[in-house]
Amino acid sequence: MASARLDQLLSRCGYCSRREVRTWVKQGRVLVRGESAESADQRVIAEEVHVDGSPLDSPDGLLVLLHKPAGCVCSHDEAEGQNVYDLLPKRWGHRNPAINTIGRLDRDTTGVLLLTDLGPLIHRWTSPRHKVPKVYEVTTDLPIEPALVALFASGTLILEGETEPCLPAKLEIVDVRQARLELTEGRYHQVKRMFGSAGKKVTRLHRSRFGDYGVEGLDVGCWRILEIPGT
Ligand code: URA
């Protein structure tokens, strides 16, 4: 286990600024191996540190599964209104590196949203090369013709304003205006644009799976920490 400076560690985990760590140490709020910490710059092993009686919160990085509700955006920009980060613990907003979403869902889309502060994980799970399957439950304004199954599977569908065709996608028609669509890429508004190319408006969109993850047992707006998978 690698050691780190106490002040760097606490500020990286979002507890307080490096300067404030000095005060916290003086106040006896920080324990190392059960004893009051000696100084803000002492080297420590994260697993041996307690703050206010609790072990450090996810010092090796965070991977979080959120059941995204409608009405919030996947953006850090407060000007865009309520965002998904507002649904997470406040302290996580001060972590460094920052927590980001792995891909984005539109404001009105619900379902599986992963967030992490581990950059390589974002890269791995958003790159089309890795073909992570994403499953969407789609409701449309007009009936979905069976011919769309072959079109979406063909790998020839070119979205408006693009030159590269979409990768083959699996469409399963569930009801007259309901379908399940599995994609292995994540282009801008991809599901809505794919249906839009066939003259249909998506009236409801829910992501039921992202890779191995689903929202079973997780209420809308709630989250849980996931184990970080190996490489
Ligand atoms: N495709 C869309 O059109 N919107 C989403 O939110 C996700 C995928």
mmCIF file of C-alpha atoms and ligand atoms in Angstrom:
data_model
loop_
_atom_site.group_PDB
_atom_site.id
_atom_site.type_symbol
_atom_site.label_atom_id
_atom_site.label_comp_id
_atom_site.label_asym_id
_atom_site.label_seq_id
_atom_site.Cartn_x
_atom_site.Cartn_y
_atom_site.Cartn_z
ATOM 1 C CA MET A 1 0.000 0.000 0.000
ATOM 2 C CA ALA A 2 1.429 3.386 -1.018
ATOM 3 C CA SER A 3 1.857 6.164 1.516
ATOM 4 C CA ALA A 4 0.787 9.770 0.936
ATOM 5 C CA ARG A 5 0.996 13.093 2.747
ATOM 6 C CA LEU A 6 -1.929 13.392 5.147
ATOM 7 C CA ASP A 7 -2.955 16.863 3.918
ATOM 8 C CA GLN A 8 -2.864 15.773 0.263
ATOM 9 C CA LEU A 9 -4.846 12.651 1.004
ATOM 10 C CA LEU A 10 -7.630 14.431 2.897
ATOM 11 C CA SER A 11 -7.971 17.199 0.334
ATOM 12 C CA ARG A 12 -7.998 14.671 -2.550
ATOM 13 C CA CYS A 13 -10.847 12.819 -0.805
ATOM 14 C CA GLY A 14 -12.775 16.084 -0.476
ATOM 15 C CA TYR A 15 -12.647 16.516 3.328
ATOM 16 C CA CYS A 16 -11.113 19.987 3.452
ATOM 17 C CA SER A 17 -8.331 22.095 1.965
ATOM 18 C CA ARG A 18 -4.702 21.171 2.670
ATOM 19 C CA ARG A 19 -4.436 24.280 4.856
ATOM 20 C CA GLU A 20 -7.478 23.225 6.921
ATOM 21 C CA VAL A 21 -5.932 19.811 7.593
ATOM 22 C CA ARG A 22 -3.513 21.549 9.997
ATOM 23 C CA THR A 23 -6.455 22.803 12.058
ATOM 24 C CA TRP A 24 -8.190 19.429 11.942
ATOM 25 C CA VAL A 25 -4.996 17.756 13.185
ATOM 26 C CA LYS A 26 -4.666 20.284 16.045
ATOM 27 C CA GLN A 27 -8.317 19.676 16.948
ATOM 28 C CA GLY A 28 -7.642 15.930 17.182
ATOM 29 C CA ARG A 29 -10.170 15.069 14.484
ATOM 30 C CA VAL A 30 -7.677 12.926 12.570
ATOM 31 C CA LEU A 31 -6.322 9.604 13.848
ATOM 32 C CA VAL A 32 -3.538 7.526 12.346
ATOM 33 C CA ARG A 33 -3.418 3.915 13.524
ATOM 34 C CA GLY A 34 -5.701 4.919 16.400
ATOM 35 C CA GLU A 35 -3.478 7.784 17.655
ATOM 36 C CA SER A 36 -3.965 11.502 17.058
ATOM 37 C CA ALA A 37 -2.177 12.538 13.859
ATOM 38 C CA GLU A 38 1.115 14.373 14.490
ATOM 39 C CA SER A 39 1.171 16.806 11.606
ATOM 40 C CA ALA A 40 -0.478 17.645 8.313
ATOM 41 C CA ASP A 41 2.596 16.670 6.346
ATOM 42 C CA GLN A 42 3.239 13.270 7.902
ATOM 43 C CA ARG A 43 3.146 10.325 5.516
ATOM 44 C CA VAL A 44 0.299 7.904 6.087
ATOM 45 C CA ILE A 45 -1.370 4.880 4.575
ATOM 46 C CA ALA A 46 -4.972 5.740 3.704
ATOM 47 C CA GLU A 47 -6.428 2.610 5.288
ATOM 48 C CA GLU A 48 -4.890 3.608 8.642
ATOM 49 C CA VAL A 49 -6.533 7.040 8.796
ATOM 50 C CA HIS A 50 -9.811 7.915 10.546
ATOM 51 C CA VAL A 51 -11.537 11.295 10.396
ATOM 52 C CA ASP A 52 -14.140 12.162 13.032
ATOM 53 C CA GLY A 53 -14.214 8.497 13.999
ATOM 54 C CA SER A 54 -14.785 7.047 10.506
ATOM 55 C CA PRO A 55 -12.403 5.447 8.027
ATOM 56 C CA LEU A 56 -11.530 7.489 4.928
ATOM 57 C CA ASP A 57 -14.204 7.605 2.254
ATOM 58 C CA SER A 58 -13.039 5.694 -0.868
ATOM 59 C CA PRO A 59 -9.391 6.822 -0.879
ATOM 60 C CA ASP A 60 -8.575 4.606 -3.892
ATOM 61 C CA GLY A 61 -11.216 6.150 -6.147
ATOM 62 C CA LEU A 62 -14.958 5.898 -6.613
ATOM 63 C CA LEU A 63 -17.244 4.092 -9.005
ATOM 64 C CA VAL A 64 -20.904 4.928 -8.407
ATOM 65 C CA LEU A 65 -24.143 3.672 -9.935
ATOM 66 C CA LEU A 66 -26.941 6.242 -9.918
ATOM 67 C CA HIS A 67 -30.563 5.605 -10.864
ATOM 68 C CA LYS A 68 -30.915 8.852 -12.756
ATOM 69 C CA PRO A 69 -34.271 10.589 -12.477
ATOM 70 C CA ALA A 70 -35.740 12.721 -15.252
ATOM 71 C CA GLY A 71 -35.153 16.452 -14.910
ATOM 72 C CA CYS A 72 -31.450 16.607 -14.104
ATOM 73 C CA VAL A 73 -28.478 17.053 -16.408
ATOM 74 C CA CYS A 74 -25.109 15.289 -16.650
ATOM 75 C CA SER A 75 -23.173 18.532 -16.359
ATOM 76 C CA HIS A 76 -21.171 20.372 -13.713
ATOM 77 C CA ASP A 77 -22.561 23.683 -14.986
ATOM 78 C CA GLU A 78 -24.971 25.007 -12.341
ATOM 79 C CA ALA A 79 -26.511 27.297 -14.979
ATOM 80 C CA GLU A 80 -28.082 24.227 -16.621
ATOM 81 C CA GLY A 81 -30.289 23.584 -13.579
ATOM 82 C CA GLN A 82 -30.360 20.559 -11.291
ATOM 83 C CA ASN A 83 -27.564 18.135 -12.118
ATOM 84 C CA VAL A 84 -26.757 14.550 -11.222
ATOM 85 C CA TYR A 85 -23.893 15.609 -8.921
ATOM 86 C CA ASP A 86 -26.461 17.319 -6.646
ATOM 87 C CA LEU A 87 -27.790 13.825 -5.847
ATOM 88 C CA LEU A 88 -24.427 12.646 -4.449
ATOM 89 C CA PRO A 89 -22.812 13.455 -1.061
ATOM 90 C CA LYS A 90 -21.632 17.063 -0.913
ATOM 91 C CA ARG A 91 -18.089 16.067 0.066
ATOM 92 C CA TRP A 92 -17.658 14.190 -3.226
ATOM 93 C CA GLY A 93 -18.035 17.506 -5.029
ATOM 94 C CA HIS A 94 -14.669 18.539 -3.526
ATOM 95 C CA ARG A 95 -12.772 15.412 -4.559
ATOM 96 C CA ASN A 96 -9.705 15.793 -6.725
ATOM 97 C CA PRO A 97 -9.672 14.345 -9.354
ATOM 98 C CA ALA A 98 -13.315 15.290 -9.801
ATOM 99 C CA ILE A 99 -16.118 12.789 -10.249
ATOM 100 C CA ASN A 100 -17.554 12.689 -13.774
ATOM 101 C CA THR A 101 -20.237 10.715 -15.533
ATOM 102 C CA ILE A 102 -19.209 7.815 -17.769
ATOM 103 C CA GLY A 103 -20.995 9.062 -20.872
ATOM 104 C CA ARG A 104 -24.114 11.191 -20.597
ATOM 105 C CA LEU A 105 -27.864 10.801 -20.493
ATOM 106 C CA ASP A 106 -30.228 13.533 -21.643
ATOM 107 C CA ARG A 107 -32.150 15.572 -19.079
ATOM 108 C CA ASP A 108 -35.345 13.585 -19.700
ATOM 109 C CA THR A 109 -33.666 10.132 -19.812
ATOM 110 C CA THR A 110 -33.862 7.908 -16.733
ATOM 111 C CA GLY A 111 -31.930 4.830 -15.612
ATOM 112 C CA VAL A 112 -28.393 3.556 -15.236
ATOM 113 C CA LEU A 113 -25.736 6.234 -14.934
ATOM 114 C CA LEU A 114 -22.190 5.445 -13.832
ATOM 115 C CA LEU A 115 -19.919 8.074 -12.304
ATOM 116 C CA THR A 116 -16.267 7.851 -11.376
ATOM 117 C CA ASP A 117 -13.136 9.832 -10.543
ATOM 118 C CA LEU A 118 -10.995 7.248 -12.355
ATOM 119 C CA GLY A 119 -10.102 8.685 -15.772
ATOM 120 C CA PRO A 120 -8.971 5.375 -17.355
ATOM 121 C CA LEU A 121 -12.348 3.816 -16.509
ATOM 122 C CA ILE A 122 -14.177 6.656 -18.300
ATOM 123 C CA HIS A 123 -11.971 6.158 -21.322
ATOM 124 C CA ARG A 124 -12.386 2.380 -21.346
ATOM 125 C CA TRP A 125 -16.162 2.402 -20.971
ATOM 126 C CA THR A 126 -16.928 5.214 -23.400
ATOM 127 C CA SER A 127 -14.618 4.143 -26.213
ATOM 128 C CA PRO A 128 -16.563 2.444 -29.053
ATOM 129 C CA ARG A 129 -13.549 0.132 -29.419
ATOM 130 C CA HIS A 130 -14.487 -1.580 -26.166
ATOM 131 C CA LYS A 131 -18.081 -2.152 -27.303
ATOM 132 C CA VAL A 132 -19.673 -1.926 -23.845
ATOM 133 C CA PRO A 133 -23.368 -2.833 -24.397
ATOM 134 C CA LYS A 134 -25.947 -0.250 -23.338
ATOM 135 C CA VAL A 135 -29.623 -1.214 -23.310
ATOM 136 C CA TYR A 136 -32.407 1.350 -23.697
ATOM 137 C CA GLU A 137 -36.151 0.934 -23.192
ATOM 138 C CA VAL A 138 -37.763 3.198 -25.772
ATOM 139 C CA THR A 139 -41.303 4.509 -26.181
ATOM 140 C CA THR A 140 -42.185 6.317 -29.408
ATOM 141 C CA ASP A 141 -45.039 8.510 -30.608
ATOM 142 C CA LEU A 142 -45.764 6.294 -33.654
ATOM 143 C CA PRO A 143 -45.806 2.521 -34.228
ATOM 144 C CA ILE A 144 -42.388 0.916 -34.734
ATOM 145 C CA GLU A 145 -42.203 -1.016 -38.006
ATOM 146 C CA PRO A 146 -40.471 -4.425 -37.972
ATOM 147 C CA ALA A 147 -38.257 -3.183 -40.866
ATOM 148 C CA LEU A 148 -36.353 -1.060 -38.326
ATOM 149 C CA VAL A 149 -34.884 -4.216 -36.792
ATOM 150 C CA ALA A 150 -32.928 -4.967 -39.985
ATOM 151 C CA LEU A 151 -32.063 -1.309 -40.609
ATOM 152 C CA PHE A 152 -30.563 -0.806 -37.140
ATOM 153 C CA ALA A 153 -28.733 -4.157 -37.354
ATOM 154 C CA SER A 154 -27.283 -3.407 -40.773
ATOM 155 C CA GLY A 155 -24.465 -1.098 -39.775
ATOM 156 C CA THR A 156 -25.430 1.192 -42.671
ATOM 157 C CA LEU A 157 -27.592 3.784 -40.896
ATOM 158 C CA ILE A 158 -25.987 7.217 -41.205
ATOM 159 C CA LEU A 159 -27.358 9.830 -38.819
ATOM 160 C CA GLU A 160 -28.073 13.361 -40.006
ATOM 161 C CA GLY A 161 -24.918 15.468 -40.116
ATOM 162 C CA GLU A 162 -22.580 12.450 -39.837
ATOM 163 C CA THR A 163 -20.578 10.436 -42.352
ATOM 164 C CA GLU A 164 -19.758 7.276 -40.363
ATOM 165 C CA PRO A 165 -22.592 4.745 -40.178
ATOM 166 C CA CYS A 166 -23.786 3.610 -36.753
ATOM 167 C CA LEU A 167 -22.403 0.303 -35.549
ATOM 168 C CA PRO A 168 -24.922 -2.564 -35.819
ATOM 169 C CA ALA A 169 -27.511 -2.301 -33.040
ATOM 170 C CA LYS A 170 -29.978 -4.858 -31.719
ATOM 171 C CA LEU A 171 -33.636 -3.764 -31.770
ATOM 172 C CA GLU A 172 -36.337 -5.848 -30.139
ATOM 173 C CA ILE A 173 -39.936 -4.689 -30.612
ATOM 174 C CA VAL A 174 -41.750 -5.102 -27.315
ATOM 175 C CA ASP A 175 -45.113 -3.522 -28.168
ATOM 176 C CA VAL A 176 -46.603 -1.308 -30.880
ATOM 177 C CA ARG A 177 -44.722 1.799 -29.673
ATOM 178 C CA GLN A 178 -42.187 0.188 -27.359
ATOM 179 C CA ALA A 179 -38.823 -1.332 -28.079
ATOM 180 C CA ARG A 180 -35.554 -2.352 -26.476
ATOM 181 C CA LEU A 181 -32.414 -1.136 -28.221
ATOM 182 C CA GLU A 182 -28.887 -2.352 -27.495
ATOM 183 C CA LEU A 183 -26.022 -0.120 -28.608
ATOM 184 C CA THR A 184 -22.277 -0.547 -28.296
ATOM 185 C CA GLU A 185 -21.449 3.117 -28.912
ATOM 186 C CA GLY A 186 -22.730 6.358 -27.453
ATOM 187 C CA ARG A 187 -23.122 9.153 -29.963
ATOM 188 C CA TYR A 188 -24.836 12.440 -29.156
ATOM 189 C CA HIS A 189 -28.597 11.797 -28.662
ATOM 190 C CA GLN A 190 -28.035 8.527 -30.502
ATOM 191 C CA VAL A 191 -31.253 6.690 -29.640
ATOM 192 C CA LYS A 192 -33.472 9.694 -30.383
ATOM 193 C CA ARG A 193 -31.647 10.365 -33.648
ATOM 194 C CA MET A 194 -31.849 6.732 -34.774
ATOM 195 C CA PHE A 195 -35.609 6.683 -34.273
ATOM 196 C CA GLY A 196 -35.820 10.218 -35.664
ATOM 197 C CA SER A 197 -34.244 8.984 -38.899
ATOM 198 C CA ALA A 198 -37.300 6.729 -39.250
ATOM 199 C CA GLY A 199 -39.732 9.586 -38.540
ATOM 200 C CA LYS A 200 -40.412 8.706 -34.906
ATOM 201 C CA LYS A 201 -40.121 10.819 -31.830
ATOM 202 C CA VAL A 202 -38.889 9.161 -28.639
ATOM 203 C CA THR A 203 -41.371 10.104 -25.926
ATOM 204 C CA ARG A 204 -39.749 8.129 -23.093
ATOM 205 C CA LEU A 205 -36.220 6.801 -22.737
ATOM 206 C CA HIS A 206 -34.848 4.649 -19.933
ATOM 207 C CA ARG A 207 -31.404 3.015 -19.852
ATOM 208 C CA SER A 208 -31.882 -0.366 -18.216
ATOM 209 C CA ARG A 209 -28.286 -1.633 -18.532
ATOM 210 C CA PHE A 210 -24.759 -0.340 -18.910
ATOM 211 C CA GLY A 211 -22.400 -3.299 -19.326
ATOM 212 C CA ASP A 212 -23.039 -5.571 -16.350
ATOM 213 C CA TYR A 213 -24.940 -2.942 -14.353
ATOM 214 C CA GLY A 214 -28.685 -2.339 -13.928
ATOM 215 C CA VAL A 215 -30.823 -0.374 -11.468
ATOM 216 C CA GLU A 216 -32.707 -3.314 -9.950
ATOM 217 C CA GLY A 217 -33.351 -2.608 -6.251
ATOM 218 C CA LEU A 218 -32.241 1.018 -6.524
ATOM 219 C CA ASP A 219 -34.942 3.675 -6.166
ATOM 220 C CA VAL A 220 -35.039 6.582 -8.620
ATOM 221 C CA GLY A 221 -32.543 9.258 -7.517
ATOM 222 C CA CYS A 222 -30.584 6.818 -5.314
ATOM 223 C CA TRP A 223 -27.031 5.569 -5.790
ATOM 224 C CA ARG A 224 -24.638 2.910 -4.564
ATOM 225 C CA ILE A 225 -20.872 2.507 -4.608
ATOM 226 C CA LEU A 226 -19.631 -0.287 -6.892
ATOM 227 C CA GLU A 227 -16.506 -2.332 -6.586
ATOM 228 C CA ILE A 228 -13.871 -1.027 -8.984
ATOM 229 C CA PRO A 229 -13.306 -3.742 -11.597
ATOM 230 C CA GLY A 230 -9.786 -4.944 -12.395
ATOM 231 C CA THR A 231 -8.225 -4.071 -15.726
HETATM 232 N N1 URA B 1 -29.542 8.352 -26.606
HETATM 233 C C1 URA B 1 -30.321 9.455 -26.510
HETATM 234 O O1 URA B 1 -30.887 9.921 -27.488
HETATM 235 N N2 URA B 1 -30.447 10.028 -25.287
HETATM 236 C C2 URA B 1 -29.870 9.537 -24.169
HETATM 237 O O2 URA B 1 -30.047 10.094 -23.095
HETATM 238 C C3 URA B 1 -29.080 8.393 -24.292
HETATM 239 C C4 URA B 1 -28.924 7.819 -25.517
#
